XYZ file of C-alpha atoms in Angstrom:
724
model
C -9.067 149.824 -70.204
C -10.838 152.482 -71.873
C -8.621 154.915 -70.262
C -5.516 152.893 -71.139
C -6.658 152.713 -74.747
C -7.184 156.578 -74.700
C -3.596 157.021 -73.318
C -2.051 154.664 -76.136
C -3.705 156.502 -78.678
C -2.509 159.755 -77.453
C 0.957 158.460 -77.291
C 0.545 156.972 -80.869
C -0.374 160.357 -81.925
C 2.518 161.950 -80.109
C 4.787 159.341 -81.963
C 3.315 159.913 -85.363
C 3.815 163.599 -84.851
C 7.550 163.236 -83.655
C 8.037 160.952 -86.451
C 6.547 163.410 -89.007
C 8.616 166.016 -87.618
C 11.759 164.052 -88.077
C 11.250 162.304 -91.314
C 12.805 164.754 -93.378
C 15.884 164.749 -91.538
C 15.968 161.077 -91.522
C 15.802 161.082 -95.157
C 18.307 163.540 -95.401
C 20.593 161.500 -93.462
C 19.837 158.412 -95.414
C 20.618 160.437 -98.705
C 23.852 161.638 -96.772
C 24.965 158.102 -95.874
C 24.242 156.930 -99.328
C 26.617 159.318 -100.506
C 29.190 158.579 -98.125
C 28.909 154.743 -98.537
C 31.278 155.041 -101.639
C 33.754 157.113 -99.918
C 33.593 154.494 -96.936
C 34.233 151.611 -99.302
C 37.376 153.641 -100.354
C 38.540 154.359 -96.862
C 37.916 150.860 -96.055
C 40.041 149.570 -99.034
C 42.645 152.290 -97.977
C 42.713 151.227 -94.151
C 42.723 147.445 -95.047
C 45.752 148.247 -97.018
C 47.482 150.347 -94.561
C 46.747 147.598 -91.847
C 48.363 145.104 -94.448
C 51.285 147.297 -94.878
C 51.447 148.148 -91.252
C 51.205 144.406 -89.987
C 53.840 143.638 -92.457
C 56.182 146.083 -90.854
C 55.303 145.363 -87.443
C 56.387 141.727 -87.780
C 59.889 142.381 -87.077
C 59.237 144.885 -84.308
C 56.781 142.188 -82.654
C 59.442 139.413 -83.164
C 62.303 141.858 -81.438
C 59.546 142.975 -78.672
C 59.253 139.480 -77.813
C 62.696 138.749 -77.608
C 63.171 141.751 -75.309
C 60.113 140.213 -73.259
C 61.844 136.997 -72.946
C 65.297 138.501 -72.153
C 63.708 140.653 -69.376
C 61.875 137.600 -68.000
C 65.641 135.747 -68.059
C 67.091 138.720 -66.503
C 64.331 138.668 -63.768
C 64.769 135.035 -63.189
C 68.490 135.398 -63.075
C 68.411 137.948 -60.645
C 66.152 136.274 -58.405
C 68.331 133.124 -58.657
C 71.392 135.156 -57.952
C 69.508 136.666 -55.013
C 68.430 133.316 -53.710
C 71.949 131.671 -54.170
C 73.728 134.696 -52.365
C 71.327 133.913 -49.465
C 72.197 129.894 -50.049
C 75.971 130.184 -50.514
C 76.911 130.992 -46.852
C 74.930 128.023 -45.829
C 76.541 125.701 -48.465
C 79.943 127.255 -47.728
C 79.284 126.559 -44.005
C 78.185 122.844 -44.566
C 81.480 122.342 -47.097
C 83.542 123.942 -44.214
C 81.773 121.690 -41.871
C 82.536 118.601 -43.809
C 86.251 119.551 -44.360
C 86.304 120.206 -40.370
C 84.958 116.691 -40.146
C 87.474 115.066 -42.223
C 90.440 116.824 -40.829
C 88.964 115.838 -37.278
C 88.525 119.248 -36.246
C 85.503 118.126 -34.496
C 85.195 120.987 -31.955
C 85.203 123.424 -34.834
C 82.628 121.543 -36.627
C 80.250 121.677 -33.713
C 80.548 125.669 -33.578
C 80.136 125.552 -37.528
C 76.935 123.639 -36.709
C 75.683 125.949 -34.049
C 76.128 128.746 -36.517
C 74.344 126.811 -39.490
C 71.308 126.260 -37.241
C 71.115 129.411 -35.528
C 71.945 131.883 -38.330
C 72.123 130.344 -41.443
C 69.581 127.652 -42.198
C 66.519 129.594 -40.785
C 67.099 132.045 -43.662
C 66.644 129.339 -46.182
C 64.697 126.878 -44.451
C 62.182 126.349 -47.310
C 64.623 124.514 -49.650
C 64.729 120.848 -49.516
C 68.478 120.878 -49.336
C 68.081 122.729 -46.068
C 65.753 120.238 -44.643
C 68.235 117.304 -45.502
C 70.863 119.343 -43.851
C 68.945 119.811 -40.608
C 68.105 116.085 -40.545
C 72.046 115.181 -40.867
C 73.157 117.851 -38.218
C 72.203 115.585 -35.273
C 73.682 112.533 -36.973
C 76.960 114.411 -37.379
C 76.769 115.267 -33.480
C 76.375 111.943 -32.529
C 79.132 110.793 -34.886
C 81.356 113.561 -33.632
C 80.559 112.313 -30.015
C 81.430 108.693 -31.125
C 84.603 109.709 -32.941
C 85.750 111.808 -29.905
C 84.719 109.200 -27.495
C 86.639 106.725 -29.398
C 89.861 109.180 -29.534
C 89.521 109.417 -25.776
C 89.594 105.885 -25.359
C 92.531 105.488 -27.528
C 94.023 108.272 -25.455
C 93.357 106.414 -22.118
C 94.940 103.194 -23.590
C 97.769 104.893 -24.799
C 98.627 106.835 -21.569
C 97.755 103.500 -19.669
C 100.598 101.692 -21.740
C 102.793 104.747 -21.488
C 102.188 105.637 -17.939
C 105.825 104.066 -16.744
C 107.684 105.939 -19.436
C 105.942 109.248 -18.375
C 106.746 108.460 -14.898
C 110.323 107.579 -15.191
C 110.536 110.641 -17.122
C 109.184 112.779 -14.261
C 111.102 110.775 -11.697
C 114.420 111.575 -13.603
C 113.358 115.163 -13.789
C 112.748 115.424 -10.036
C 116.047 113.649 -9.306
C 117.844 115.974 -11.455
C 116.251 118.993 -10.029
C 116.870 117.585 -6.339
C 120.747 116.815 -7.417
C 120.890 120.306 -8.969
C 119.238 122.076 -5.616
C 121.727 120.229 -3.494
C 124.617 121.247 -5.481
C 123.554 124.648 -5.574
C 123.043 124.668 -1.440
C 126.501 123.463 -1.381
C 127.758 126.008 -3.591
C 125.979 129.091 -1.538
C 126.995 127.405 1.724
C 130.712 127.527 0.560
C 130.209 131.060 -0.723
C 128.465 132.104 2.638
C 131.434 130.679 4.430
C 133.898 132.065 2.659
C 135.460 135.576 3.836
C 134.737 138.287 1.643
C 137.869 140.486 1.457
C 138.982 143.101 -0.998
C 140.944 142.631 -4.061
C 141.384 138.869 -5.026
C 138.738 137.488 -2.817
C 136.032 139.474 -4.904
C 137.598 138.287 -8.134
C 137.103 134.709 -6.659
C 133.479 135.852 -5.905
C 132.830 136.894 -9.249
C 134.512 133.720 -10.752
C 132.151 131.569 -8.247
C 129.019 133.455 -9.774
C 130.236 132.982 -13.420
C 130.687 129.117 -12.666
C 127.300 129.291 -10.940
C 125.690 130.844 -13.968
C 127.444 128.549 -16.184
C 125.861 125.678 -14.035
C 122.364 127.085 -14.413
C 122.963 127.351 -18.179
C 124.184 123.906 -18.341
C 121.303 122.738 -16.026
C 118.586 124.555 -18.330
C 119.985 122.974 -21.538
C 119.730 119.721 -20.029
C 116.336 120.153 -18.917
C 115.455 121.394 -22.169
C 116.751 117.855 -23.762
C 114.501 116.014 -21.233
C 111.370 115.470 -22.705
C 108.019 116.427 -20.125
C 104.801 114.665 -19.864
C 103.217 117.267 -22.076
C 105.858 116.250 -24.790
C 105.429 112.367 -24.390
C 101.482 112.582 -24.336
C 99.237 114.265 -26.778
C 96.432 115.476 -24.629
C 94.256 117.058 -27.541
C 91.898 114.031 -27.584
C 91.017 114.791 -23.909
C 90.567 118.747 -24.856
C 88.571 117.869 -27.909
C 86.470 115.418 -26.094
C 85.653 118.167 -23.240
C 84.792 120.779 -25.604
C 82.656 118.703 -27.661
C 80.623 117.123 -24.607
C 80.622 120.837 -23.196
C 79.293 122.217 -26.387
C 76.714 119.401 -26.491
C 75.776 119.863 -23.062
C 76.880 116.677 -21.838
C 79.825 117.852 -19.961
C 78.771 116.243 -16.722
C 78.479 112.768 -18.824
C 81.915 113.141 -19.871
C 83.306 114.214 -16.485
C 81.736 111.135 -14.873
C 82.955 108.742 -17.615
C 86.539 110.246 -17.631
C 86.923 109.836 -14.030
C 85.176 106.379 -13.844
C 87.683 105.179 -16.315
C 90.708 106.820 -14.691
C 89.775 104.996 -11.426
C 89.684 101.752 -13.146
C 92.961 102.576 -14.427
C 94.244 103.685 -11.039
C 93.407 100.224 -9.721
C 95.024 98.279 -12.640
C 98.333 100.645 -11.821
C 98.300 100.125 -8.278
C 97.989 96.284 -8.542
C 101.769 95.016 -8.554
C 103.364 92.159 -10.136
C 103.570 88.964 -8.040
C 107.532 88.895 -8.478
C 107.854 92.435 -7.912
C 109.854 92.173 -4.990
C 112.447 90.095 -6.502
C 114.166 92.976 -8.637
C 114.471 96.557 -8.252
C 113.288 96.957 -11.718
C 109.918 95.527 -10.610
C 109.659 98.330 -8.063
C 110.932 100.967 -10.514
C 108.246 100.272 -13.152
C 105.309 100.023 -10.472
C 106.373 103.228 -9.292
C 106.907 104.901 -12.579
C 103.158 103.612 -13.561
C 101.916 105.268 -10.511
C 103.921 108.522 -11.133
C 103.010 108.666 -14.818
C 99.142 108.288 -13.675
C 99.176 111.031 -11.278
C 101.373 113.347 -13.425
C 98.717 112.992 -16.312
C 96.008 113.779 -14.008
C 97.945 116.816 -12.428
C 98.224 118.199 -15.977
C 94.357 117.464 -16.731
C 93.684 119.457 -13.367
C 95.477 122.401 -14.483
C 94.820 122.756 -18.042
C 90.984 122.020 -17.853
C 88.353 123.586 -15.999
C 86.283 121.207 -14.071
C 86.956 118.108 -15.720
C 89.118 116.869 -12.376
C 89.141 118.792 -9.195
C 91.671 119.241 -6.321
C 89.281 117.278 -4.170
C 89.017 114.469 -6.721
C 92.763 114.205 -7.119
C 93.217 114.361 -3.597
C 90.867 111.526 -2.737
C 92.231 109.619 -5.672
C 95.723 110.046 -4.131
C 94.535 109.103 -0.639
C 93.310 105.786 -2.162
C 96.258 105.291 -4.295
C 98.763 106.049 -1.101
C 96.858 103.567 0.991
C 97.235 100.829 -1.574
C 100.587 101.746 -2.159
C 101.569 101.674 1.491
C 99.774 98.204 1.733
C 101.916 96.959 -1.188
C 105.209 97.940 -0.075
C 104.651 96.804 3.380
C 103.800 93.223 1.750
C 106.372 92.961 -0.711
C 109.153 94.486 1.204
C 108.891 92.074 4.003
C 109.839 89.362 1.486
C 113.165 91.263 0.627
C 116.236 89.540 2.239
C 118.773 91.542 0.507
C 119.845 94.823 2.120
C 120.797 96.156 -0.945
C 117.466 95.680 -2.703
C 115.822 97.326 0.203
C 118.335 100.218 -0.105
C 117.601 100.422 -3.757
C 113.625 100.308 -2.792
C 114.053 103.150 -0.333
C 115.948 105.217 -2.824
C 113.140 104.565 -5.216
C 110.521 105.572 -2.810
C 112.367 108.606 -1.854
C 112.297 109.649 -5.592
C 109.021 108.882 -5.824
C 107.725 110.760 -3.014
C 109.826 113.850 -4.040
C 108.405 113.847 -7.499
C 104.712 113.269 -6.314
C 105.529 116.221 -3.713
C 106.625 118.408 -6.452
C 103.361 117.988 -7.913
C 101.419 119.053 -4.830
C 100.690 115.364 -3.247
C 101.292 115.066 0.353
C 103.684 112.121 1.007
C 104.172 112.427 4.690
C 102.756 108.886 5.163
C 105.448 107.498 2.633
C 108.259 108.980 4.699
C 106.578 107.315 7.843
C 106.800 104.050 5.847
C 110.171 104.554 5.231
C 110.818 104.424 8.952
C 109.058 100.968 8.961
C 111.166 99.928 6.031
C 114.241 101.176 7.785
C 113.656 98.817 10.525
C 113.290 96.013 7.956
C 116.361 97.037 6.399
C 118.495 96.848 9.875
C 116.807 93.478 9.922
C 118.332 92.550 6.759
C 121.613 94.051 7.444
C 121.704 92.166 10.720
C 120.996 88.866 8.967
C 123.701 89.554 6.574
C 126.471 90.866 9.135
C 125.451 87.936 11.202
C 126.588 85.843 8.569
C 129.720 87.694 7.986
C 130.793 87.458 11.856
C 130.119 83.806 11.548
C 132.501 83.468 8.692
C 135.107 85.676 10.565
C 134.931 83.511 13.654
C 135.209 80.614 11.712
C 138.365 81.749 9.732
C 139.916 82.950 12.873
C 142.737 81.024 14.300
C 142.260 82.228 17.916
C 145.752 83.142 18.305
C 147.536 86.498 19.274
C 148.257 88.384 15.685
C 152.239 88.315 14.993
C 153.546 91.369 13.408
C 157.104 90.813 12.107
C 157.922 94.920 11.642
C 156.690 98.358 11.869
C 154.827 98.200 8.753
C 152.963 95.124 9.819
C 152.067 96.754 12.953
C 150.824 100.054 11.444
C 148.658 97.996 8.836
C 146.725 96.458 12.101
C 146.457 99.642 14.193
C 145.072 101.347 11.092
C 142.321 98.770 11.092
C 141.611 98.603 14.818
C 142.272 101.096 17.392
C 144.835 99.390 19.570
C 147.103 101.155 22.096
C 149.387 99.382 24.591
C 152.558 101.376 25.621
C 154.296 98.396 26.987
C 153.791 96.700 23.790
C 155.207 99.479 21.903
C 158.189 99.239 23.837
C 159.253 95.334 22.731
C 161.098 94.809 19.759
C 159.839 93.133 16.587
C 158.833 90.500 15.975
C 156.180 90.754 18.779
C 152.215 89.580 18.969
C 149.404 91.645 19.618
C 147.044 90.233 22.350
C 143.779 89.740 20.220
C 143.565 87.532 17.511
C 142.713 88.199 13.772
C 138.848 88.290 14.001
C 138.928 91.412 16.171
C 140.080 94.152 13.486
C 138.015 92.406 11.091
C 134.967 92.661 13.347
C 135.722 96.234 14.219
C 135.809 96.957 10.446
C 132.802 95.030 9.968
C 130.730 97.149 12.511
C 132.036 100.488 10.958
C 130.784 99.101 7.395
C 127.728 98.201 9.113
C 127.358 101.910 10.162
C 128.096 103.065 6.730
C 125.246 100.693 5.454
C 122.906 101.812 7.919
C 123.750 105.730 7.044
C 122.997 104.860 3.532
C 119.338 104.428 4.543
C 119.190 107.607 6.540
C 120.160 109.737 3.603
C 117.188 111.734 2.077
C 114.933 110.940 4.796
C 114.555 114.728 5.214
C 115.426 114.150 9.085
C 118.020 116.125 11.333
C 121.371 115.079 12.392
C 120.359 114.402 15.600
C 117.617 112.247 14.508
C 120.156 110.089 12.210
C 122.721 110.051 14.947
C 120.279 108.531 17.305
C 119.102 105.966 14.505
C 122.701 105.213 13.767
C 123.499 104.425 17.349
C 120.215 102.393 17.730
C 120.983 100.174 14.980
C 124.388 99.704 15.908
C 123.400 98.756 19.264
C 121.158 96.033 17.781
C 124.308 94.746 15.790
C 126.231 94.593 19.232
C 123.839 93.528 21.612
C 121.835 91.106 19.446
C 123.722 89.954 16.263
C 127.349 90.170 17.406
C 126.140 89.013 21.112
C 124.143 85.940 19.620
C 127.149 85.229 17.323
C 129.622 84.950 20.231
C 127.526 82.873 22.603
C 126.954 80.439 19.510
C 130.585 80.525 19.101
C 131.242 79.752 22.638
C 128.923 76.975 22.625
C 130.630 75.072 19.555
C 132.257 71.771 20.337
C 135.447 72.652 18.623
C 136.197 75.885 20.657
C 138.602 74.571 23.425
C 140.021 76.100 26.708
C 142.738 78.233 24.675
C 140.058 79.296 22.172
C 137.875 80.527 25.018
C 140.633 82.336 26.667
C 141.385 84.189 23.237
C 137.707 85.098 22.976
C 137.840 86.626 26.390
C 140.617 88.537 25.351
C 139.124 89.534 21.998
C 135.741 90.875 23.735
C 137.690 92.688 25.977
C 139.487 94.652 23.090
C 136.388 95.060 21.244
C 134.534 96.491 24.483
C 137.334 98.951 24.651
C 137.007 100.155 20.930
C 133.292 101.040 21.608
C 134.161 104.418 22.519
C 136.181 104.888 18.894
C 132.841 103.564 17.487
C 131.136 106.250 19.033
C 133.575 108.842 17.953
C 133.166 107.213 14.537
C 129.437 108.152 14.545
C 130.054 111.386 15.958
C 132.432 112.408 13.071
C 129.701 111.215 10.698
C 126.779 113.008 11.992
C 128.589 115.979 13.672
C 126.506 115.696 16.823
C 128.478 115.591 19.877
C 128.113 112.722 22.559
C 127.474 115.564 25.164
C 124.206 116.235 23.244
C 120.844 115.464 25.376
C 119.210 112.228 24.310
C 122.188 110.973 22.705
C 122.304 107.247 22.861
C 125.212 105.322 23.705
C 126.404 102.097 22.384
C 125.847 99.192 24.771
C 129.111 97.361 23.782
C 129.887 97.397 27.295
C 127.217 95.127 28.578
C 127.276 92.886 25.181
C 131.002 91.889 25.518
C 130.880 91.300 29.390
C 128.019 88.888 28.801
C 130.085 87.181 26.042
C 133.029 87.174 28.548
C 130.766 85.602 31.341
C 129.611 83.186 28.810
C 133.150 82.164 27.982
C 134.014 81.937 31.453
C 131.169 79.909 32.296
C 132.135 77.508 29.093
C 135.532 77.523 30.470
C 134.460 76.311 33.759
C 132.187 73.642 32.114
C 134.643 72.365 29.788
C 137.172 72.284 32.467
C 134.476 69.887 34.492
C 133.825 68.145 31.466
C 137.699 67.115 30.907
C 137.937 66.186 34.744
C 134.835 63.758 34.101
C 136.535 62.421 31.154
C 139.734 61.559 33.312
C 137.561 60.414 35.946
C 135.930 57.903 33.920
C 139.136 55.962 32.907
C 139.949 55.770 36.474
C 140.420 52.116 37.251
C 140.761 51.382 40.951
C 141.022 47.979 42.370
C 138.738 48.419 45.182
C 139.855 44.985 46.596
C 143.774 45.810 46.613
C 145.425 44.388 49.678
C 147.944 47.288 49.802
C 148.449 50.297 47.633
C 151.003 50.844 44.804
C 153.098 53.262 46.451
C 152.434 55.961 43.974
C 149.331 57.933 42.938
C 147.319 56.578 40.058
C 148.390 57.299 36.188
C 144.909 58.932 35.425
C 145.140 61.371 38.346
C 148.534 62.147 37.430
C 147.561 62.764 33.864
C 144.756 65.070 35.001
C 147.003 67.114 37.421
C 149.247 67.742 34.334
C 146.542 68.543 32.018
C 145.049 71.236 34.720
C 148.809 72.711 35.100
C 149.441 73.064 31.372
C 145.692 74.511 31.352
C 146.279 77.090 33.932
C 149.583 78.190 32.117
C 147.112 79.103 29.246
C 145.410 81.585 31.420
C 148.544 83.511 31.715
C 147.236 85.368 28.416
C 143.992 86.119 30.003
C 143.529 89.778 31.156
C 142.282 90.698 34.548
C 139.792 93.392 35.829
C 142.731 96.012 35.350
C 143.275 94.778 31.657
C 146.859 93.134 32.669
C 147.532 90.424 30.476
C 148.696 88.025 33.431
C 146.043 85.293 33.753
C 147.344 83.835 36.964
C 146.302 87.250 38.762
C 142.694 87.244 37.216
C 139.657 86.293 38.732
C 138.503 84.059 35.849
C 141.861 82.183 36.308
C 141.076 81.923 40.131
C 137.485 80.971 39.636
C 138.238 78.233 37.169
C 141.015 76.828 39.289
C 138.848 76.807 42.331
C 135.763 75.263 40.221
C 138.201 72.510 38.747
C 139.393 71.538 42.514
C 135.877 71.619 43.826
C 134.579 69.349 40.800
C 137.547 67.236 41.253
C 137.018 66.743 45.020
C 133.241 66.174 44.496
C 133.875 63.664 41.807
C 136.085 61.818 43.860
C 133.811 61.696 46.827
C 131.189 60.394 44.475
C 133.271 57.739 43.295
C 133.805 56.493 46.970
C 129.844 56.926 47.670
C 128.869 55.256 44.343
C 125.952 52.703 45.131
C 127.414 50.305 42.529
C 130.552 50.061 44.666
C 129.848 47.384 47.361
C 133.014 46.680 49.057
C 136.389 48.733 49.625
C 139.425 47.401 51.068
C 141.901 49.297 53.279
C 144.683 49.170 50.346
C 142.074 50.686 48.219
C 141.654 53.367 50.540
C 145.203 53.769 50.888
C 145.476 54.310 47.254
C 142.971 56.746 47.024
C 144.247 58.357 49.636
C 147.709 58.800 47.851
C 145.426 60.160 44.763
C 143.981 63.018 47.042
C 147.529 63.862 48.412
C 148.314 64.749 44.714
C 145.394 66.797 44.363
C 146.161 68.611 47.695
C 150.024 69.126 46.610
C 148.501 70.431 43.326
C 146.408 72.961 45.175
C 149.117 74.018 47.484
C 151.766 74.418 44.570
C 149.428 77.688 43.899
C 148.818 76.634 40.176
C 146.999 80.248 39.802
C 148.417 82.994 41.742
C 146.183 85.324 44.162
C 144.624 82.767 46.435
C 145.116 83.546 50.241
C 146.374 80.966 52.598
C 145.117 77.543 52.085
C 141.802 78.625 50.223
C 142.416 76.240 47.289
C 143.250 73.174 49.791
C 140.147 73.694 51.330
C 138.426 72.265 48.318
C 139.551 68.761 49.343
C 138.657 69.445 53.085
C 135.720 67.114 53.101
C 137.526 64.256 51.328
C 140.665 64.851 53.399
C 138.836 64.547 56.716
C 136.858 61.504 55.590
C 139.861 59.577 54.582
C 141.871 60.666 57.727
C 138.938 58.986 59.639
C 139.389 55.697 57.849
C 143.184 55.876 57.832
C 143.631 56.230 61.470
C 140.409 54.630 62.405
C 139.754 57.349 64.966
C 136.060 56.809 65.440
C 136.155 57.004 69.144
C 137.489 60.937 68.717
C 134.767 61.488 65.877
C 132.125 60.394 67.982
C 133.110 62.045 71.107
C 133.527 65.636 69.203
C 130.696 65.248 67.084
C 128.782 68.323 66.629
C 131.328 70.571 68.281
C 132.818 73.414 66.099
C 136.306 72.316 67.289
C 135.685 68.762 66.184
C 138.594 67.296 64.091
C 136.137 65.775 61.710
C 133.741 68.544 61.670
C 133.209 68.358 57.771
C 132.491 64.302 57.821
C 128.822 63.767 57.517
C 127.830 60.849 59.706
C 125.433 59.481 56.633
C 128.589 59.675 54.556
C 131.018 58.158 57.002
C 128.488 55.109 57.473
C 128.032 54.393 54.127
C 131.782 54.362 53.636
C 132.126 52.238 56.813
C 129.656 49.811 55.401
C 131.602 49.216 52.530
């Protein structure tokens, strides 16, 4: 502490020395400051006055400066706003464009705009609230676009479902016109090819043909321009839009599956026929038009879109449809009984097949179906012609055709190929051997061939195949339909012996006309009859069978007539002596047989000579009648109900048998050798002789020997009659 106090004291002395040293200066300074005070006050006043005056003068400058500062701030803000607006304007413009595209239903473009907004424009201004609103609205707009496009697609599908028939009708009409034009062009080319190309005039003709052909092309082109195509009838833009929209949205597969599913459903509806479709051709036409319209649309979609439908898909759909179509046509065509309707159906199927074939769909199964329908068509033709044949046979008078002059004769032979040199030598008036039904039947057979040929047209078959089909169908007409009509005609009760004779004559001439029918078919098809595998007409066997049936019916009717006469026989089996003359019923029977065999003079023999008496049929009929008469008389004697016979009755019966023998010996039908016809009564004659002469000893002595006088007398028969 002492040292500290000593140190302090030293410092104090130093301070005191310092102050003493500077004191005078301090005093001088104070004095100087006192002198300066007055000047400082003056200066302060001057500075204050100057500041006042400066402040007053700077107020306007300050105001202008503040205005400048404010303007600069505004200018900076405006610049900032312009910069931000320039950044936002493209977004707003794109959004406005999006709204406009939505309003005008340009949905695919709207999706492209959305994509640009999301990827390019909105990220630049994502900090603004309106951008957030836009970002939130874009998914909603996408869903709205999907819903709208799907609604448009549904409207489109409904529209084409309703208008498929119109589309198909147009496509079928175009295909038919194209086919007609191609056929005409082919014919024109064939004519030009076959024409000899000489110099001079021939070249001029060739040039004229080229000009004509060119005009034909131009006219066809103009006509085709007038015909609406499927693209003209249908607005496919909803499909394109929907496809593009779903593709952009990444849902292309969903759209493809939906489209194919809906079209499959529509295909099933289109393939479902109306219950009464088979009643009118319009029903079939509408059915085919709808199917063609459906596949024309699918073909168009296949070629203008990528992947919406594929060839595999369309082929699968077509195969399914083809199976259904064939099943429907088989079912409904089976109900068609009108050949004209079946023919129109065939024409529709051909146009239908040609149309779809033009679009690349295989149609071979349809043409195979046409061969099935052809058989049905032939069946309907056969039924129709069966009625025509029946009407012709009903209206026929079964008398030879009278011709009064050359004109009438030419009219008949123009309808039927009749040739007879002997008849040509005769003078008018004269009669043709056949009845009126023969030329009518011949004409109807030709009409049948024409009708059958109509179905064979446009089937893409060779002339040989068509010729074969015509011959087979004609054979069916002859061997089944006409043969059946003839057999039924022969069996009818009102057909008498005269009519049967005329039927035999008619069938002979129809048989001879078969070769002319073969020539007729050859001329139509241009296929020579010498061609290998060419079918022949079976008219020979058909008309032979008809003749055999008529001949058998002649024998039957003759025997029935004989039975009718026998039934009216009224013998007095107990008479004491005979009347001395033959019974009346037997004389009537013999007269009937004579007149009947006179009718056979019109019947041709095996050499087609119209002389019935030399014919095998006439001989057979006469022999059959005599044998049946002999048998009937024998049965009359041996009838179990007849218990007793007098010798007078035997004598009367003998007179009747003598008349029968006289009839047989009178050669009612020429051509019998010796006493062949009399042998029909030999059994009856020997039996009666045995009783008339009562030569029992001879009978018993010679019995069993080949030289026996009563060789044909059966012991049981003789014993039965002896008992009576």
